[in-house]
mmCIF file of C-alpha atoms in Angstrom:
data_model
loop_
_atom_site.group_PDB
_atom_site.id
_atom_site.type_symbol
_atom_site.label_atom_id
_atom_site.label_comp_id
_atom_site.label_asym_id
_atom_site.label_seq_id
_atom_site.Cartn_x
_atom_site.Cartn_y
_atom_site.Cartn_z
ATOM 1 C CA MET A 747 111.676 -27.100 -9.373
ATOM 2 C CA THR A 748 108.014 -25.257 -9.482
ATOM 3 C CA VAL A 749 108.097 -22.556 -6.734
ATOM 4 C CA SER A 750 106.207 -24.782 -4.550
ATOM 5 C CA GLU A 751 109.040 -27.374 -4.296
ATOM 6 C CA LYS A 752 111.830 -24.184 -4.052
ATOM 7 C CA ILE A 753 109.643 -22.967 -1.249
ATOM 8 C CA PHE A 754 109.537 -26.338 0.695
ATOM 9 C CA SER A 755 112.953 -26.804 -0.019
ATOM 10 C CA LYS A 756 113.998 -23.418 2.017
ATOM 11 C CA ALA A 757 111.488 -24.236 4.550
ATOM 12 C CA SER A 758 112.608 -28.202 5.214
ATOM 13 C CA GLY A 759 116.459 -27.337 4.631
ATOM 14 C CA THR A 760 116.964 -29.743 2.007
ATOM 15 C CA PRO A 761 116.115 -29.983 -1.803
ATOM 16 C CA VAL A 762 112.676 -31.772 -2.074
ATOM 17 C CA LYS A 763 110.288 -32.520 -4.678
ATOM 18 C CA ALA A 764 106.791 -33.266 -4.947
ATOM 19 C CA GLY A 765 105.520 -36.196 -2.986
ATOM 20 C CA ASP A 766 108.164 -35.829 -0.147
ATOM 21 C CA PHE A 767 107.450 -35.710 3.391
ATOM 22 C CA VAL A 768 108.890 -32.887 5.028
ATOM 23 C CA LEU A 769 109.067 -31.399 8.269
ATOM 24 C CA ALA A 770 108.847 -27.777 7.724
ATOM 25 C CA ASN A 771 109.838 -24.804 9.138
ATOM 26 C CA ILE A 772 106.946 -22.043 9.328
ATOM 27 C CA ASP A 773 107.213 -18.625 8.340
ATOM 28 C CA LEU A 774 104.013 -16.947 9.711
ATOM 29 C CA ALA A 775 101.225 -18.598 11.941
ATOM 30 C CA MET A 776 97.389 -16.758 11.778
ATOM 31 C CA THR A 777 94.436 -17.532 13.718
ATOM 32 C CA HIS A 778 91.308 -16.106 14.207
ATOM 33 C CA ASP A 779 88.200 -16.076 16.965
ATOM 34 C CA ILE A 780 86.309 -19.034 15.558
ATOM 35 C CA THR A 781 89.612 -21.473 14.932
ATOM 36 C CA GLY A 782 91.995 -19.835 17.751
ATOM 37 C CA PRO A 783 90.665 -21.001 20.812
ATOM 38 C CA LEU A 784 91.050 -24.677 20.646
ATOM 39 C CA ALA A 785 94.292 -24.188 18.819
ATOM 40 C CA VAL A 786 95.011 -22.407 22.227
ATOM 41 C CA GLN A 787 93.725 -25.287 24.271
ATOM 42 C CA GLY A 788 95.997 -27.733 22.160
ATOM 43 C CA PHE A 789 99.072 -25.445 22.919
ATOM 44 C CA TYR A 790 98.616 -25.719 26.616
ATOM 45 C CA GLU A 791 98.056 -29.649 26.244
ATOM 46 C CA ILE A 792 101.266 -30.246 24.142
ATOM 47 C CA MET A 793 102.853 -27.772 26.755
ATOM 48 C CA ARG A 794 101.554 -29.207 29.965
ATOM 49 C CA ASP A 795 104.755 -31.184 31.438
ATOM 50 C CA GLU A 796 106.993 -28.037 30.181
ATOM 51 C CA GLU A 797 108.081 -25.314 32.581
ATOM 52 C CA GLU A 798 107.364 -22.537 30.510
ATOM 53 C CA LYS A 799 104.200 -22.511 28.416
ATOM 54 C CA LYS A 800 105.552 -20.296 25.794
ATOM 55 C CA VAL A 801 104.830 -20.414 22.140
ATOM 56 C CA TRP A 802 108.061 -21.136 19.795
ATOM 57 C CA ASP A 803 108.075 -17.404 18.494
ATOM 58 C CA PRO A 804 105.754 -14.909 18.889
ATOM 59 C CA SER A 805 106.907 -12.576 16.277
ATOM 60 C CA LYS A 806 105.653 -15.189 13.831
ATOM 61 C CA ILE A 807 102.161 -15.566 14.962
ATOM 62 C CA VAL A 808 99.427 -13.131 14.403
ATOM 63 C CA ILE A 809 96.011 -13.259 15.801
ATOM 64 C CA ILE A 810 92.571 -11.690 14.347
ATOM 65 C CA PHE A 811 88.976 -11.241 15.370
ATOM 66 C CA ASP A 812 86.861 -11.197 12.046
ATOM 67 C CA HIS A 813 84.274 -13.805 12.179
ATOM 68 C CA GLN A 814 82.056 -12.683 15.033
ATOM 69 C CA VAL A 815 83.109 -9.066 15.575
ATOM 70 C CA PRO A 816 81.741 -7.118 17.310
ATOM 71 C CA ALA A 817 80.802 -10.299 19.382
ATOM 72 C CA ASP A 818 77.568 -11.366 18.871
ATOM 73 C CA SER A 819 77.170 -13.837 21.688
ATOM 74 C CA ILE A 820 78.331 -14.629 25.125
ATOM 75 C CA ASN A 821 80.369 -17.996 23.543
ATOM 76 C CA ALA A 822 82.036 -15.568 21.227
ATOM 77 C CA ALA A 823 82.610 -12.746 24.019
ATOM 78 C CA GLN A 824 84.366 -15.255 25.917
ATOM 79 C CA ASN A 825 86.401 -16.650 23.175
ATOM 80 C CA HIS A 826 87.171 -12.958 22.290
ATOM 81 C CA ILE A 827 88.679 -12.551 26.008
ATOM 82 C CA MET A 828 90.659 -16.067 26.346
ATOM 83 C CA LEU A 829 92.402 -15.145 22.910
ATOM 84 C CA ARG A 830 93.132 -11.365 24.646
ATOM 85 C CA LYS A 831 94.667 -12.970 27.499
ATOM 86 C CA PHE A 832 96.714 -15.468 25.235
ATOM 87 C CA SER A 833 98.004 -12.650 23.218
ATOM 88 C CA GLN A 834 99.424 -10.303 26.325
ATOM 89 C CA GLU A 835 100.843 -13.622 28.127
ATOM 90 C CA GLN A 836 102.873 -14.851 24.848
ATOM 91 C CA GLY A 837 103.589 -11.546 23.550
ATOM 92 C CA ILE A 838 101.602 -11.724 20.146
ATOM 93 C CA LEU A 839 100.418 -9.251 17.807
ATOM 94 C CA ASN A 840 96.509 -9.394 18.279
ATOM 95 C CA TYR A 841 94.652 -7.294 15.701
ATOM 96 C CA ASP A 842 91.172 -7.643 18.067
ATOM 97 C CA VAL A 843 88.251 -6.568 16.273
ATOM 98 C CA TYR A 844 89.823 -3.248 15.179
ATOM 99 C CA GLU A 845 91.319 -4.071 11.336
ATOM 100 C CA GLY A 846 89.171 -6.688 9.515
ATOM 101 C CA VAL A 847 89.216 -9.840 7.682
ATOM 102 C CA CYS A 848 92.474 -11.532 8.186
ATOM 103 C CA HIS A 849 93.147 -12.773 4.442
ATOM 104 C CA GLN A 850 92.887 -9.025 3.874
ATOM 105 C CA VAL A 851 94.691 -7.465 7.088
ATOM 106 C CA LEU A 852 97.654 -9.882 6.693
ATOM 107 C CA PRO A 853 99.085 -8.925 3.211
ATOM 108 C CA GLU A 854 98.104 -5.039 3.675
ATOM 109 C CA LYS A 855 100.023 -4.735 6.900
ATOM 110 C CA GLY A 856 103.032 -6.071 5.283
ATOM 111 C CA HIS A 857 103.119 -9.839 6.986
ATOM 112 C CA VAL A 858 103.381 -11.800 3.849
ATOM 113 C CA LEU A 859 106.471 -12.211 1.278
ATOM 114 C CA PRO A 860 107.347 -14.156 -1.564
ATOM 115 C CA GLY A 861 108.605 -17.815 -0.441
ATOM 116 C CA ASP A 862 107.556 -17.616 2.483
ATOM 117 C CA LEU A 863 105.907 -21.173 4.192
ATOM 118 C CA ILE A 864 102.216 -19.504 6.044
ATOM 119 C CA VAL A 865 99.687 -21.351 7.627
ATOM 120 C CA GLY A 866 96.452 -20.489 9.333
ATOM 121 C CA SER A 867 93.740 -22.194 10.934
ATOM 122 C CA ASP A 868 91.319 -21.184 8.123
ATOM 123 C CA SER A 869 90.604 -22.570 4.768
ATOM 124 C CA HIS A 870 91.206 -19.365 2.672
ATOM 125 C CA THR A 871 94.772 -18.678 3.910
ATOM 126 C CA CYS A 872 95.612 -19.651 0.140
ATOM 127 C CA ALA A 873 94.866 -16.245 -0.726
ATOM 128 C CA TYR A 874 98.430 -14.920 0.248
ATOM 129 C CA GLY A 875 99.836 -17.301 -2.642
ATOM 130 C CA SER A 876 98.756 -13.935 -4.465
ATOM 131 C CA LEU A 877 102.488 -12.507 -3.327
ATOM 132 C CA GLY A 878 104.374 -15.495 -4.141
ATOM 133 C CA ALA A 879 103.794 -17.144 -0.649
ATOM 134 C CA PHE A 880 102.954 -20.660 -0.034
ATOM 135 C CA SER A 881 100.013 -20.347 2.123
ATOM 136 C CA THR A 882 97.564 -23.053 3.081
ATOM 137 C CA GLY A 883 94.812 -23.702 5.807
ATOM 138 C CA ILE A 884 95.321 -26.005 8.557
ATOM 139 C CA GLY A 885 93.176 -27.375 11.624
ATOM 140 C CA SER A 886 93.352 -25.963 14.904
ATOM 141 C CA THR A 887 95.184 -29.208 16.402
ATOM 142 C CA ASP A 888 97.521 -28.727 13.705
ATOM 143 C CA MET A 889 97.902 -25.165 14.733
ATOM 144 C CA ALA A 890 98.777 -25.834 18.424
ATOM 145 C CA ALA A 891 101.626 -27.935 17.239
ATOM 146 C CA VAL A 892 102.784 -25.278 15.338
ATOM 147 C CA PHE A 893 102.253 -23.013 18.289
ATOM 148 C CA ALA A 894 104.695 -25.102 20.693
ATOM 149 C CA THR A 895 107.195 -25.842 17.875
ATOM 150 C CA GLY A 896 107.065 -23.657 14.784
ATOM 151 C CA LYS A 897 106.871 -26.608 12.552
ATOM 152 C CA LEU A 898 104.556 -28.882 10.449
ATOM 153 C CA TRP A 899 104.539 -32.307 8.721
ATOM 154 C CA PHE A 900 103.842 -31.579 4.998
ATOM 155 C CA ARG A 901 103.572 -33.932 1.851
ATOM 156 C CA VAL A 902 105.087 -31.821 -0.779
ATOM 157 C CA PRO A 903 102.371 -31.370 -3.180
ATOM 158 C CA GLU A 904 102.037 -31.764 -6.990
ATOM 159 C CA THR A 905 101.258 -28.505 -9.075
ATOM 160 C CA PHE A 906 98.544 -27.919 -11.322
ATOM 161 C CA ARG A 907 99.655 -25.350 -13.942
ATOM 162 C CA PHE A 908 96.617 -22.845 -14.949
ATOM 163 C CA GLU A 909 98.131 -20.972 -18.147
ATOM 164 C CA VAL A 910 95.689 -18.112 -19.325
ATOM 165 C CA GLU A 911 96.087 -15.780 -21.852
ATOM 166 C CA GLY A 912 93.974 -13.129 -23.354
ATOM 167 C CA LYS A 913 92.426 -9.722 -22.423
ATOM 168 C CA LEU A 914 89.500 -10.050 -20.155
ATOM 169 C CA PRO A 915 86.244 -8.641 -21.856
ATOM 170 C CA LYS A 916 84.759 -5.326 -20.637
ATOM 171 C CA ARG A 917 83.112 -5.866 -17.265
ATOM 172 C CA VAL A 918 84.310 -9.500 -16.794
ATOM 173 C CA TYR A 919 87.041 -9.960 -14.137
ATOM 174 C CA SER A 920 89.053 -12.406 -11.922
ATOM 175 C CA LYS A 921 86.082 -13.600 -9.908
ATOM 176 C CA ASP A 922 84.749 -14.854 -13.256
ATOM 177 C CA LEU A 923 87.929 -16.377 -14.327
ATOM 178 C CA ILE A 924 88.194 -18.175 -11.338
ATOM 179 C CA LEU A 925 84.809 -19.684 -11.124
ATOM 180 C CA HIS A 926 85.273 -20.676 -14.945
ATOM 181 C CA LEU A 927 88.304 -22.572 -13.793
ATOM 182 C CA ILE A 928 86.733 -23.896 -10.763
ATOM 183 C CA GLY A 929 83.460 -24.939 -12.942
ATOM 184 C CA ASP A 930 86.050 -26.455 -15.467
ATOM 185 C CA VAL A 931 88.155 -28.733 -13.139
ATOM 186 C CA GLY A 932 85.435 -29.189 -10.565
ATOM 187 C CA VAL A 933 85.582 -28.999 -6.450
ATOM 188 C CA GLU A 934 88.397 -31.881 -6.380
ATOM 189 C CA GLY A 935 90.013 -31.346 -9.354
ATOM 190 C CA ALA A 936 92.982 -29.839 -7.972
ATOM 191 C CA ARG A 937 92.998 -31.916 -4.693
ATOM 192 C CA TYR A 938 96.115 -31.442 -2.390
ATOM 193 C CA MET A 939 97.658 -29.670 -5.345
ATOM 194 C CA ALA A 940 99.182 -26.289 -5.459
ATOM 195 C CA ALA A 941 96.853 -24.439 -8.398
ATOM 196 C CA GLU A 942 99.883 -22.230 -9.657
ATOM 197 C CA TYR A 943 98.186 -19.296 -12.175
ATOM 198 C CA ALA A 944 100.456 -18.132 -15.127
ATOM 199 C CA GLY A 945 100.115 -16.703 -18.505
ATOM 200 C CA SER A 946 99.696 -13.103 -19.672
ATOM 201 C CA THR A 947 96.271 -12.667 -18.261
ATOM 202 C CA ILE A 948 97.705 -13.499 -14.871
ATOM 203 C CA ARG A 949 100.280 -11.072 -15.141
ATOM 204 C CA SER A 950 97.940 -8.282 -16.179
ATOM 205 C CA LEU A 951 96.144 -8.913 -12.750
ATOM 206 C CA SER A 952 96.086 -6.255 -10.030
ATOM 207 C CA ILE A 953 97.141 -7.559 -6.372
ATOM 208 C CA PRO A 954 93.701 -7.414 -5.300
ATOM 209 C CA GLU A 955 92.539 -9.219 -8.668
ATOM 210 C CA ARG A 956 95.348 -11.782 -7.808
ATOM 211 C CA MET A 957 94.209 -11.975 -4.289
ATOM 212 C CA THR A 958 90.755 -13.396 -5.297
ATOM 213 C CA MET A 959 92.216 -15.672 -7.705
ATOM 214 C CA SER A 960 94.590 -17.112 -4.900
ATOM 215 C CA ASN A 961 91.661 -17.767 -2.074
ATOM 216 C CA MET A 962 89.394 -19.378 -4.239
ATOM 217 C CA ALA A 963 92.179 -22.467 -5.050
ATOM 218 C CA ILE A 964 90.563 -24.101 -2.011
ATOM 219 C CA GLU A 965 87.579 -24.381 -3.867
ATOM 220 C CA MET A 966 88.770 -26.725 -6.457
ATOM 221 C CA GLY A 967 90.198 -29.015 -3.671
ATOM 222 C CA GLY A 968 93.792 -27.073 -3.911
ATOM 223 C CA LYS A 969 96.659 -27.024 -1.091
ATOM 224 C CA ALA A 970 97.364 -23.610 -2.087
ATOM 225 C CA GLY A 971 96.860 -21.013 -5.126
ATOM 226 C CA ILE A 972 100.047 -19.423 -5.905
ATOM 227 C CA ILE A 973 101.064 -16.751 -8.716
ATOM 228 C CA GLU A 974 104.853 -16.148 -9.069
ATOM 229 C CA ALA A 975 106.179 -12.865 -7.457
ATOM 230 C CA ASP A 976 106.752 -10.202 -10.166
ATOM 231 C CA GLU A 977 106.897 -6.433 -10.616
ATOM 232 C CA VAL A 978 103.448 -6.140 -9.683
ATOM 233 C CA THR A 979 104.077 -8.054 -6.414
ATOM 234 C CA GLU A 980 107.353 -5.830 -5.496
ATOM 235 C CA ALA A 981 105.537 -2.388 -6.117
ATOM 236 C CA TYR A 982 102.870 -3.713 -3.761
ATOM 237 C CA LEU A 983 105.215 -4.737 -1.228
ATOM 238 C CA LYS A 984 107.417 -1.710 -1.509
ATOM 239 C CA GLU A 985 104.610 0.263 -0.018
ATOM 240 C CA ARG A 986 104.302 -2.080 2.947
ATOM 241 C CA VAL A 987 107.752 -3.427 3.300
ATOM 242 C CA PRO A 988 110.603 -0.633 4.169
ATOM 243 C CA GLY A 989 113.548 -1.673 1.633
ATOM 244 C CA TYR A 990 111.747 -4.592 -0.493
ATOM 245 C CA LYS A 991 113.382 -6.014 -3.140
ATOM 246 C CA LEU A 992 112.030 -8.727 -5.284
ATOM 247 C CA ASP A 993 114.083 -11.878 -5.491
ATOM 248 C CA PRO A 994 113.496 -13.451 -8.881
ATOM 249 C CA TYR A 995 114.320 -17.047 -7.575
ATOM 250 C CA TRP A 996 110.767 -17.573 -6.396
ATOM 251 C CA LYS A 997 109.417 -18.511 -9.573
ATOM 252 C CA SER A 998 109.041 -21.935 -11.171
ATOM 253 C CA ASP A 999 111.891 -22.893 -13.301
ATOM 254 C CA GLU A 1000 111.398 -24.126 -17.074
ATOM 255 C CA GLY A 1001 111.349 -27.411 -17.210
ATOM 256 C CA ALA A 1002 109.700 -27.586 -13.549
ATOM 257 C CA LYS A 1003 107.397 -30.785 -13.520
ATOM 258 C CA TYR A 1004 103.472 -30.269 -13.554
ATOM 259 C CA LEU A 1005 101.030 -32.963 -12.915
ATOM 260 C CA ASP A 1006 98.424 -31.295 -15.034
ATOM 261 C CA VAL A 1007 98.535 -28.223 -17.017
ATOM 262 C CA ARG A 1008 95.487 -26.686 -19.151
ATOM 263 C CA HIS A 1009 95.664 -23.546 -21.292
ATOM 264 C CA TYR A 1010 92.730 -21.283 -21.380
ATOM 265 C CA ASP A 1011 91.966 -18.090 -23.888
ATOM 266 C CA VAL A 1012 89.712 -15.786 -22.152
ATOM 267 C CA SER A 1013 88.911 -13.349 -24.854
ATOM 268 C CA ASP A 1014 85.475 -14.017 -25.173
ATOM 269 C CA LEU A 1015 84.639 -15.127 -21.404
ATOM 270 C CA GLU A 1016 81.317 -14.096 -20.155
ATOM 271 C CA PRO A 1017 80.289 -13.169 -16.675
ATOM 272 C CA GLN A 1018 80.203 -16.305 -14.371
ATOM 273 C CA ILE A 1019 77.554 -17.675 -11.676
ATOM 274 C CA ALA A 1020 78.398 -20.123 -9.231
ATOM 275 C CA CYS A 1021 74.903 -21.738 -8.597
ATOM 276 C CA PRO A 1022 73.536 -23.349 -5.650
ATOM 277 C CA HIS A 1023 74.682 -25.343 -3.891
ATOM 278 C CA ASN A 1024 78.431 -25.886 -5.050
ATOM 279 C CA VAL A 1025 81.146 -23.676 -6.073
ATOM 280 C CA ASP A 1026 81.415 -25.916 -8.974
ATOM 281 C CA ASN A 1027 78.207 -25.779 -10.483
ATOM 282 C CA VAL A 1028 79.172 -22.880 -12.875
ATOM 283 C CA LYS A 1029 77.035 -21.409 -15.462
ATOM 284 C CA PRO A 1030 77.313 -18.174 -17.892
ATOM 285 C CA VAL A 1031 75.180 -15.289 -16.582
ATOM 286 C CA SER A 1032 73.008 -15.545 -19.792
ATOM 287 C CA GLU A 1033 71.891 -18.849 -18.328
ATOM 288 C CA VAL A 1034 70.302 -17.393 -15.050
ATOM 289 C CA GLU A 1035 69.537 -13.958 -15.776
ATOM 290 C CA GLY A 1036 66.377 -13.210 -14.494
ATOM 291 C CA THR A 1037 66.770 -15.065 -11.100
ATOM 292 C CA LYS A 1038 65.147 -12.867 -8.381
ATOM 293 C CA LEU A 1039 66.752 -12.156 -5.408
ATOM 294 C CA ASP A 1040 66.252 -11.154 -1.643
ATOM 295 C CA GLN A 1041 69.903 -9.828 -0.847
ATOM 296 C CA ILE A 1042 73.002 -9.644 -2.334
ATOM 297 C CA PHE A 1043 76.289 -9.727 -0.020
ATOM 298 C CA MET A 1044 79.113 -7.379 -1.063
ATOM 299 C CA GLY A 1045 82.337 -8.278 0.424
ATOM 300 C CA SER A 1046 84.328 -10.917 1.880
ATOM 301 C CA CYS A 1047 88.141 -11.764 1.475
ATOM 302 C CA THR A 1048 87.515 -12.636 -2.034
ATOM 303 C CA ASN A 1049 85.905 -9.459 -3.117
ATOM 304 C CA GLY A 1050 85.847 -6.754 -0.249
ATOM 305 C CA ARG A 1051 88.223 -4.719 -1.498
ATOM 306 C CA PHE A 1052 88.177 -0.784 -2.428
ATOM 307 C CA GLU A 1053 88.409 -1.918 -6.097
ATOM 308 C CA ASP A 1054 85.707 -4.806 -5.940
ATOM 309 C CA ILE A 1055 82.995 -2.041 -3.992
ATOM 310 C CA LYS A 1056 83.890 0.944 -6.367
ATOM 311 C CA ILE A 1057 83.292 -1.392 -9.691
ATOM 312 C CA MET A 1058 79.996 -1.973 -7.852
ATOM 313 C CA ALA A 1059 79.058 1.347 -7.240
ATOM 314 C CA ASP A 1060 79.941 2.686 -10.469
ATOM 315 C CA ILE A 1061 77.973 0.211 -11.996
ATOM 316 C CA MET A 1062 74.843 1.429 -9.831
ATOM 317 C CA GLY A 1063 75.522 5.017 -10.655
ATOM 318 C CA ASN A 1064 72.907 7.541 -8.952
ATOM 319 C CA GLU A 1065 70.419 4.865 -8.897
ATOM 320 C CA PRO A 1066 68.932 3.492 -5.975
ATOM 321 C CA VAL A 1067 68.400 0.017 -4.895
ATOM 322 C CA ALA A 1068 65.935 -1.995 -6.374
ATOM 323 C CA LYS A 1069 62.713 -2.439 -4.129
ATOM 324 C CA GLY A 1070 62.429 -5.290 -1.927
ATOM 325 C CA LEU A 1071 66.414 -6.205 -2.206
ATOM 326 C CA ARG A 1072 68.772 -5.801 0.946
ATOM 327 C CA LEU A 1073 72.340 -4.939 -0.300
ATOM 328 C CA LEU A 1074 74.779 -5.492 2.309
ATOM 329 C CA VAL A 1075 77.857 -3.904 1.953
ATOM 330 C CA VAL A 1076 81.234 -4.939 4.198
ATOM 331 C CA PRO A 1077 84.487 -3.735 3.192
ATOM 332 C CA ALA A 1078 87.462 -6.414 4.110
ATOM 333 C CA SER A 1079 89.351 -4.392 6.199
ATOM 334 C CA LYS A 1080 89.353 -0.831 7.977
ATOM 335 C CA THR A 1081 92.177 0.324 5.306
ATOM 336 C CA GLU A 1082 89.650 -0.585 2.651
ATOM 337 C CA TYR A 1083 86.780 1.052 4.382
ATOM 338 C CA MET A 1084 88.799 4.480 4.922
ATOM 339 C CA LYS A 1085 89.367 4.318 1.103
ATOM 340 C CA LEU A 1086 86.061 4.279 0.441
ATOM 341 C CA LEU A 1087 84.937 6.813 3.012
ATOM 342 C CA LYS A 1088 87.236 9.207 1.454
ATOM 343 C CA THR A 1089 86.379 9.077 -2.054
ATOM 344 C CA GLY A 1090 82.768 9.132 -1.245
ATOM 345 C CA TYR A 1091 81.731 5.575 -2.041
ATOM 346 C CA ILE A 1092 80.265 5.435 1.374
ATOM 347 C CA GLU A 1093 77.570 8.215 1.557
ATOM 348 C CA LYS A 1094 76.884 7.329 -2.227
ATOM 349 C CA LEU A 1095 76.048 3.792 -1.524
ATOM 350 C CA MET A 1096 74.118 4.425 1.696
ATOM 351 C CA ASN A 1097 72.107 7.152 -0.260
ATOM 352 C CA ALA A 1098 71.275 4.115 -2.703
ATOM 353 C CA GLY A 1099 70.046 2.140 0.104
ATOM 354 C CA ALA A 1100 72.676 -0.121 0.975
ATOM 355 C CA ILE A 1101 73.459 -0.961 4.593
ATOM 356 C CA ILE A 1102 77.192 -0.230 5.194
ATOM 357 C CA GLU A 1103 78.822 -2.664 8.069
ATOM 358 C CA ALA A 1104 81.957 -2.461 9.691
ATOM 359 C CA PRO A 1105 84.967 -4.574 8.276
ATOM 360 C CA CYS A 1106 84.212 -8.296 9.142
ATOM 361 C CA CYS A 1107 83.480 -11.612 7.523
ATOM 362 C CA GLY A 1108 79.512 -11.044 8.387
ATOM 363 C CA PRO A 1109 77.238 -12.933 6.206
ATOM 364 C CA CYS A 1110 79.881 -15.129 4.398
ATOM 365 C CA MET A 1111 79.891 -17.661 6.951
ATOM 366 C CA GLY A 1112 76.447 -17.170 8.217
ATOM 367 C CA GLY A 1113 77.725 -15.294 11.305
ATOM 368 C CA SER A 1114 76.831 -12.052 13.007
ATOM 369 C CA PHE A 1115 74.270 -10.436 10.694
ATOM 370 C CA GLY A 1116 72.815 -10.573 7.306
ATOM 371 C CA LEU A 1117 71.446 -14.162 7.393
ATOM 372 C CA LEU A 1118 69.130 -15.725 4.808
ATOM 373 C CA GLY A 1119 66.036 -17.027 5.809
ATOM 374 C CA PRO A 1120 64.148 -20.378 4.638
ATOM 375 C CA GLY A 1121 63.251 -19.908 0.725
ATOM 376 C CA GLU A 1122 65.352 -16.602 0.074
ATOM 377 C CA VAL A 1123 67.943 -16.273 -2.461
ATOM 378 C CA GLY A 1124 70.929 -14.288 -2.080
ATOM 379 C CA LEU A 1125 73.793 -13.401 -4.693
ATOM 380 C CA ALA A 1126 77.112 -13.033 -2.998
ATOM 381 C CA THR A 1127 80.809 -12.043 -4.008
ATOM 382 C CA SER A 1128 82.152 -13.965 -1.461
ATOM 383 C CA ASN A 1129 83.506 -17.650 -1.734
ATOM 384 C CA ARG A 1130 81.102 -20.368 -0.830
ATOM 385 C CA ASN A 1131 77.567 -21.153 -1.539
ATOM 386 C CA PHE A 1132 77.069 -24.477 0.288
ATOM 387 C CA LYS A 1133 73.527 -25.358 1.342
ATOM 388 C CA GLY A 1134 73.438 -23.061 4.869
ATOM 389 C CA ARG A 1135 76.575 -21.215 4.432
ATOM 390 C CA GLU A 1136 74.919 -17.449 4.688
ATOM 391 C CA GLY A 1137 72.128 -18.607 7.024
ATOM 392 C CA SER A 1138 68.943 -21.317 6.344
ATOM 393 C CA ALA A 1139 69.809 -24.411 5.217
ATOM 394 C CA GLU A 1140 66.983 -23.892 2.846
ATOM 395 C CA SER A 1141 68.043 -20.796 1.236
ATOM 396 C CA PHE A 1142 69.892 -20.395 -1.910
ATOM 397 C CA VAL A 1143 73.212 -18.835 -2.661
ATOM 398 C CA TYR A 1144 74.632 -17.433 -6.002
ATOM 399 C CA LEU A 1145 78.174 -16.113 -6.442
ATOM 400 C CA SER A 1146 79.382 -13.734 -8.767
ATOM 401 C CA SER A 1147 81.777 -10.848 -9.397
ATOM 402 C CA PRO A 1148 81.020 -7.553 -7.818
ATOM 403 C CA ALA A 1149 80.033 -5.923 -11.785
ATOM 404 C CA THR A 1150 77.292 -8.455 -11.791
ATOM 405 C CA ALA A 1151 76.259 -7.820 -8.092
ATOM 406 C CA GLY A 1152 76.232 -4.062 -9.042
ATOM 407 C CA ALA A 1153 74.216 -4.643 -12.172
ATOM 408 C CA SER A 1154 71.788 -6.923 -9.994
ATOM 409 C CA ALA A 1155 71.191 -4.709 -7.269
ATOM 410 C CA LEU A 1156 69.496 -2.225 -9.843
ATOM 411 C CA THR A 1157 67.138 -4.724 -10.944
ATOM 412 C CA GLY A 1158 66.582 -6.959 -8.013
ATOM 413 C CA GLU A 1159 67.516 -10.122 -9.962
ATOM 414 C CA ILE A 1160 70.447 -11.734 -11.277
ATOM 415 C CA THR A 1161 71.634 -9.171 -14.112
ATOM 416 C CA ASP A 1162 74.344 -9.437 -17.062
ATOM 417 C CA PRO A 1163 76.534 -6.262 -16.079
ATOM 418 C CA ARG A 1164 77.264 -5.651 -19.904
ATOM 419 C CA LYS A 1165 73.798 -4.738 -20.400
ATOM 420 C CA VAL A 1166 73.842 -2.132 -17.932
#
């Protein structure tokens, strides 16, 4: 079996294969301040005839406020109040506004384990596949059903395996790699499949780099983006889960059946850019160099970790942000923010002219702050560049790695980081 088939077999209590329909037990459910209110309303609709309107297992539900934090409107404030009351009433762990972006907080707090079946009412929930879980985004009404029953129907997905070999060149990172894969297969190339990343290149990646890969599986249509748990996963989890020991079962068997397998050698890969207005509109940086920028957004659940921001800051050195350019830096969590603070990077970036914001989703989804105006051009280390994603429908968003963001912050235009 593939690792995804193994996870669904465990979750449904019977051996399954790709294409089977199963009613699966959920190990963890996550919702946030945008999608949570509708899930709560749906839960009460489902439970309206029940004497006790209690969720199936409060210890398996996590609520995080990250999209509109602190509340940027009366409606947002009302949503937060509703979710706080629901969390208190049900005994659910609610990180509120204090910790940061859901897809960073859950792994770093030890909520994700290899072999888990995880759902979240956010499309980038597939990020947790970086730790060997099958993790996928669902709608708010599906989440209501999970709150009530702890179960959800699935069609066990086929697996699209990406075998990646070779050492990534200097100043080329996992963000460049995932953009390259998405550009190759297209936005529907892995529709409702488990995108399984494997090969020597993937094994050499750190957990933060793997998170970037799994996070963007949805941008090729994937149901999940999964990487087999290994000693790198074990080391990460041992710091967060007392007594954790790697179970070698959670990997694909030799001879497992895949719908498609593609092979890549990344030894000569150059930095990649996703151009407006689709994530699969990917070009080498050499083809878009010199594009003038109004704003750079450094952050998001894709590339807002300490390692990402350090890459950008190190490339910038002691040079200032280019005149006329806005550089917004938003760490993905309080933990990542504190690492940057203690190592001096926050001070360094602020002295350079960057605007540092508290951990949240911020400009990624066009909420709270940092919106692009009509005709403005932005470069972001986030995961989507759809029309209107970061503000005006008449703006233009390019996606890049932290290294390209750092180089471009010095020049005010898209710049090849290898030339700085």
